[in-house]
Every structure is written in structure tokens, then in C-alpha cells.
């Protein structure tokens, strides 16, 4: 059998949001390489596996990407069943495709397994529908953090008619707010900031574009958090779809 690595999404945190396919991969894993954002509770599905932590949260102790690549390759070439477990979905701001490409280039078979991405889970847990007939015709998943610090096309985003779901935005609130206001988005546009989505410690801060920075500071918003910006962010677990539609 060819050497193979499974690139698996662990979901946003709640272990029950793991897919059956992810559980199947974990059950047969001999090596599981995990990121920081993976909830260790999901490791109950691979009690016999060797767990290798290769996390790298911004600013903290970090594992270089090349080291992760080589380690995956080494284990795979030893004939081990390797699962590379990533928070959320492996291909949403998760470098899943980079790792897959590198492995393919080195003759390793790769199987990608979806996970529920944090933006979707966070919105749903707060009662926010990311798309809504007549209100939001789509959803844009955006990272506020770029390698070269280039800025986003806020004009295009503000005019897109889509709900904006922003990842890695906690340290970039000022840029996001200024960019969207300058692009003509109303200061009254609802904003939901959701910390630790789907975990017992989940917190949500409801705000508006004009006040999001101050509200986040007063709330002591911390990473990991996602921002949902758009009319749909008016909805909540208490005030749901029907009220929003007829507001
Ligand atoms: N692949 C992941 C995203 C990794 S990028 C996914 O699909 O979810 C890391 C960013 O994801 C964090 O900065 C934060 O914006 C977001 N994130 C990940 N887990 C989160 C959680 N439980 N709650 C809120 N945001 C989360």
C-alpha cells in the first residue's frame, strides 16, 4: 500500500461536531499531529496513537511549517498511518492544500477530510443565519491577517451584499472598522464577535460597525474569535429568522 496521510478537520471545538469520517481516520491512526486549536477531547477516538503537538499560535512558540512537512513525510515513509488534525476545516485558513501539495510532490497519497469551520459553527451557535433570502445573498470568509500585511479590498466587500465572516481579526479590529467605514458601510451595521465558538466557554459580544472596537475592549475579546458583519448579525438565539425577515 502507498504511504498516505489523512488531512483531517477537527471542527471548531465541540467534539460532537467531528465528522464520522474524521472519527474513522482517528481510529486507525498511529500518529496524530495536532494544532493548538484542536480540542484534545477529540483524541478519545485514537487512544493508541502517538500524539505530536505542532501548534503555532501567532506570536507564541511556533513549529516551522517545513518541520511539520518533513515530520509528516518521515512518519508516512515509515509506513505509519498518519493523521494531520487541524482546527475547523483543513482548507479554510488551515494550510491544508499547502501540506497536501507538498506531500503529493513527495509521492505521498493524501486524503482530505472536511471539518466544520469556526465561522459557520460560531454563527449557528448564536442563532445567526449567514445567508438569508432577501438579506444576505452569500457569505465571504475572510482573513484579516495577511503574510505581507496587504490590505483587503474593503470597497468590494462592503458592496458585495454578502455576510462577512472574519477570521484572525482580534488584533485587526481598528483596520477592519476603518476599512469598512471608509468603504461606505453604515456605522449601524450589526457585528457579532464570537469567542471560543462551540466550546462551553463560548462568549458573544453584539455590537455595530461604529462601536465594535470599544465594545470589544470593554468585553476583553480574546482570540480565537470570529467576527460576523452584516444585517444577519442582528439575529440572535432569541430573535431569530422570522423576526429578522419582518423587521
Ligand atoms: N481552519 C480553521 C481556521 C484556522 S485560522 C477553521 O476552519 O476554523 C485560526 C482562526 O480561526 C482564529 O484566529 C479564529 O479567528 C478562528 N477560530 C478557530 N477556532 C475558533 C473558535 N472555536 N471560535 C472562534 N474562532 C475560532
Coordinates of C-alpha atoms and ligand atoms in Angstrom, one line a residue:
X1 CA 0.0 0.0 0.0
X2 CA 1.2 3.5 -0.8
X3 CA 2.2 5.8 2.1
X4 CA -0.8 8.0 2.9
X5 CA -1.5 11.0 5.2
X6 CA -5.0 12.0 6.2
X7 CA -5.5 15.8 6.5
X8 CA -8.5 16.0 8.8
X9 CA -10.6 18.8 10.1
X10 CA -11.3 18.5 13.9
X11 CA -14.1 21.1 13.8
X12 CA -14.4 24.2 15.8
X13 CA -14.1 22.8 19.3
X14 CA -17.2 20.9 20.3
X15 CA -16.1 17.2 20.0
X16 CA -19.6 16.3 18.8
X17 CA -19.1 18.4 15.7
X18 CA -16.4 15.9 14.4
X19 CA -17.5 14.1 11.3
X20 CA -17.9 10.3 11.2
X21 CA -15.1 10.3 8.6
X22 CA -12.8 12.1 10.9
X23 CA -13.6 9.6 13.7
X24 CA -12.8 6.7 11.3
X25 CA -9.5 8.3 10.4
X26 CA -8.6 8.8 14.0
X27 CA -9.5 5.3 15.0
X28 CA -7.0 3.9 12.5
X29 CA -4.3 6.5 13.2
X30 CA -0.9 5.5 14.6
X31 CA 0.4 9.1 14.6
X32 CA -1.7 12.2 15.1
X33 CA -0.2 15.5 14.5
X34 CA -2.3 18.3 16.1
X35 CA -2.6 22.1 16.0
X36 CA -3.2 24.3 19.1
X37 CA -6.8 25.0 18.1
X38 CA -7.8 21.3 18.2
X39 CA -9.8 20.3 21.3
X40 CA -7.8 17.5 22.9
X41 CA -11.2 15.9 23.8
X42 CA -11.4 14.6 20.2
X43 CA -8.3 12.4 20.9
X44 CA -10.6 10.0 22.8
X45 CA -11.0 8.4 19.3
X46 CA -7.4 7.5 19.0
X47 CA -6.3 6.2 22.4
X48 CA -3.5 4.1 21.0
X49 CA -1.9 6.7 18.7
X50 CA 1.2 8.8 19.4
X51 CA 0.1 12.4 19.7
X52 CA 2.5 15.0 18.3
X53 CA 1.7 18.7 19.0
X54 CA 2.8 21.0 16.2
X55 CA 0.9 24.1 17.2
X56 CA 1.8 27.6 16.2
X57 CA -0.4 30.3 17.5
X58 CA 0.6 33.8 16.4
X59 CA 3.4 35.3 18.5
X60 CA 3.9 32.2 20.6
X61 CA 6.2 29.2 20.5
X62 CA 6.0 28.0 16.9
X63 CA 6.7 25.0 14.9
X64 CA 8.1 25.9 11.4
X65 CA 5.9 24.7 8.6
X66 CA 8.9 23.0 6.9
X67 CA 9.4 20.9 10.1
X68 CA 5.8 19.8 10.0
X69 CA 6.1 18.8 6.4
X70 CA 9.2 16.8 7.0
X71 CA 7.8 15.1 10.1
X72 CA 4.6 14.0 8.2
X73 CA 6.8 12.7 5.4
X74 CA 9.1 10.8 7.8
X75 CA 6.2 9.1 9.6
X76 CA 4.4 8.3 6.3
X77 CA 7.6 6.7 4.8
X78 CA 7.9 4.6 7.9
X79 CA 4.6 3.1 6.8
X80 CA 2.7 4.6 9.7
X81 CA -0.9 5.7 9.4
X82 CA -0.6 9.5 9.9
X83 CA -3.5 11.8 10.7
X84 CA -2.7 15.5 10.5
X85 CA -5.5 17.1 12.6
X86 CA -6.4 20.7 12.2
X87 CA -8.9 23.0 13.8
X88 CA -12.1 23.7 11.9
X89 CA -11.7 22.7 8.2
X90 CA -8.2 21.9 7.0
X91 CA -8.6 24.1 3.9
X92 CA -10.1 27.2 5.4
X93 CA -7.1 29.2 6.6
X94 CA -5.6 26.0 7.6
X95 CA -2.8 25.4 5.1
X96 CA -4.4 22.1 4.2
X97 CA -3.8 22.5 0.5
X98 CA -0.2 23.6 1.0
X99 CA 0.5 20.5 3.1
X100 CA -1.3 18.3 0.6
X101 CA 0.6 19.7 -2.4
X102 CA 3.9 19.2 -0.6
X103 CA 3.1 15.6 0.3
X104 CA 1.9 14.8 -3.3
X105 CA 5.1 16.2 -4.6
X106 CA 7.0 13.7 -2.4
X107 CA 4.9 10.8 -3.5
X108 CA 2.6 10.5 -0.6
X109 CA -1.1 9.9 -1.0
X110 CA -3.3 12.4 0.8
X111 CA -6.9 12.2 1.8
X112 CA -8.6 15.4 2.9
X113 CA -11.5 15.2 5.4
X114 CA -13.7 18.3 5.9
X115 CA -14.3 19.8 9.3
X116 CA -16.9 22.3 10.4
X117 CA -15.2 25.7 10.1
X118 CA -15.3 28.1 13.1
X119 CA -17.2 30.8 11.2
X120 CA -20.1 28.5 10.4
X121 CA -20.2 27.0 13.9
X122 CA -20.0 30.3 15.7
X123 CA -22.8 31.9 13.7
X124 CA -25.1 28.9 14.1
X125 CA -24.4 28.8 17.8
X126 CA -25.5 32.4 18.1
X127 CA -28.6 32.0 16.0
X128 CA -27.2 33.9 13.1
X129 CA -28.0 32.6 9.6
X130 CA -25.1 33.5 7.4
X131 CA -27.2 33.6 4.3
X132 CA -30.8 34.8 4.3
X133 CA -33.2 35.3 1.4
X134 CA -33.6 38.9 0.6
X135 CA -31.0 40.0 3.2
X136 CA -27.7 38.2 2.6
X137 CA -27.1 36.6 -0.8
X138 CA -23.9 35.0 0.2
X139 CA -21.1 34.8 2.7
X140 CA -17.4 35.8 2.4
X141 CA -14.9 34.0 4.6
X142 CA -12.0 36.5 5.1
X143 CA -8.8 36.5 7.0
X144 CA -7.7 39.9 8.5
X145 CA -4.2 38.6 8.8
X146 CA -2.0 38.5 5.6
X147 CA 1.6 37.4 5.2
X148 CA 2.6 40.7 3.5
X149 CA 0.3 42.9 5.5
X150 CA -1.5 44.0 2.3
X151 CA -5.0 45.4 2.9
X152 CA -8.3 43.9 1.8
X153 CA -10.5 45.4 -0.9
X154 CA -13.0 46.8 1.6
X155 CA -15.0 48.5 -1.1
X156 CA -15.6 45.3 -2.9
X157 CA -16.5 43.5 0.4
X158 CA -18.8 46.4 1.6
X159 CA -20.7 46.3 -1.7
X160 CA -20.8 42.6 -2.1
X161 CA -24.2 42.1 -0.4
X162 CA -22.6 39.1 1.4
X163 CA -22.2 38.5 5.1
X164 CA -18.6 39.0 6.1
X165 CA -17.1 36.3 8.4
X166 CA -13.6 37.4 9.5
X167 CA -11.1 35.1 10.9
X168 CA -7.9 36.2 12.9
X169 CA -9.4 39.6 13.3
X170 CA -9.0 40.3 17.1
X171 CA -5.7 42.2 16.6
X172 CA -7.0 43.9 13.5
X173 CA -10.3 45.4 14.7
X174 CA -9.2 49.0 14.0
X175 CA -8.2 48.2 10.4
X176 CA -11.4 46.3 9.8
X177 CA -13.6 49.1 11.3
X178 CA -11.8 51.9 9.4
X179 CA -11.7 50.0 6.2
X180 CA -15.4 49.2 6.1
X181 CA -16.5 52.7 7.3
X182 CA -14.3 54.3 4.6
X183 CA -15.8 52.0 2.1
X184 CA -19.2 53.4 2.9
X185 CA -20.7 50.7 5.1
X186 CA -23.1 52.1 7.7
X187 CA -21.8 52.5 11.2
X188 CA -25.0 50.9 12.3
X189 CA -24.2 47.6 10.5
X190 CA -24.6 44.8 13.1
X191 CA -21.4 43.0 14.2
X192 CA -21.2 39.8 16.3
X193 CA -17.9 38.9 17.8
X194 CA -17.8 35.3 18.9
X195 CA -15.0 33.9 21.1
X196 CA -14.4 30.2 21.6
X197 CA -17.2 29.2 19.3
X198 CA -18.9 25.9 20.1
X199 CA -17.0 25.4 23.3
X200 CA -18.5 25.6 26.8
X201 CA -16.6 28.9 27.3
X202 CA -18.1 30.5 24.2
X203 CA -18.9 34.2 24.6
X204 CA -20.6 36.5 22.2
X205 CA -20.4 40.3 22.0
X206 CA -23.0 42.1 20.0
X207 CA -22.0 45.4 18.5
X208 CA -22.1 47.6 15.5
X209 CA -19.5 48.7 13.0
X210 CA -19.2 52.1 14.6
X211 CA -18.7 50.8 18.2
X212 CA -17.0 47.4 17.6
X213 CA -13.6 48.4 18.8
X214 CA -14.8 50.0 22.0
X215 CA -17.2 47.1 22.7
X216 CA -14.5 44.5 22.1
X217 CA -12.2 46.3 24.5
X218 CA -14.9 46.5 27.2
X219 CA -15.7 42.9 26.6
X220 CA -12.0 41.9 26.7
X221 CA -12.4 40.0 23.5
X222 CA -9.7 37.4 23.0
X223 CA -8.5 35.1 20.3
X224 CA -9.8 32.7 19.0
X225 CA -12.7 34.7 17.8
X226 CA -14.6 35.3 14.6
X227 CA -16.4 38.4 13.6
X228 CA -19.7 38.3 11.7
X229 CA -20.5 41.6 10.0
X230 CA -23.8 42.1 8.1
X231 CA -27.6 42.5 8.6
X232 CA -27.9 38.9 9.6
X233 CA -25.8 39.6 12.7
X234 CA -29.0 41.3 14.1
X235 CA -30.5 37.8 14.6
X236 CA -29.8 36.0 17.8
X237 CA -30.9 32.8 19.5
X238 CA -33.8 34.8 21.0
X239 CA -34.6 37.0 18.0
X240 CA -34.4 34.6 15.1
X241 CA -35.2 34.4 11.4
X242 CA -38.9 35.3 11.3
X243 CA -38.5 38.5 13.3
X244 CA -35.5 39.5 11.2
X245 CA -37.3 38.9 8.0
X246 CA -40.3 41.0 9.1
X247 CA -38.3 43.7 10.9
Ligands
LIG1 N1 -9.1 26.1 9.9 C1 -9.7 26.8 10.9 C2 -9.3 28.3 11.0 C3 -7.8 28.4 11.4 S1 -7.3 30.1 11.4 C4 -11.2 26.7 10.7 O1 -11.7 26.3 9.7 O2 -12.0 27.1 11.6 C5 -7.5 30.5 13.1 C6 -8.7 31.4 13.3 O3 -9.9 30.7 13.3 C7 -8.7 32.1 14.7 O4 -7.9 33.2 14.7 C8 -10.2 32.4 14.8 O5 -10.5 33.6 14.1 C9 -10.8 31.2 14.2 N2 -11.2 30.2 15.1 C10 -10.8 28.9 15.2 N3 -11.4 28.3 16.2 C11 -12.3 29.1 16.7 C12 -13.3 29.1 17.7 N4 -13.5 27.9 18.4 N5 -14.0 30.2 18.0 C13 -13.8 31.3 17.3 N6 -12.9 31.4 16.3 C14 -12.2 30.4 16.0

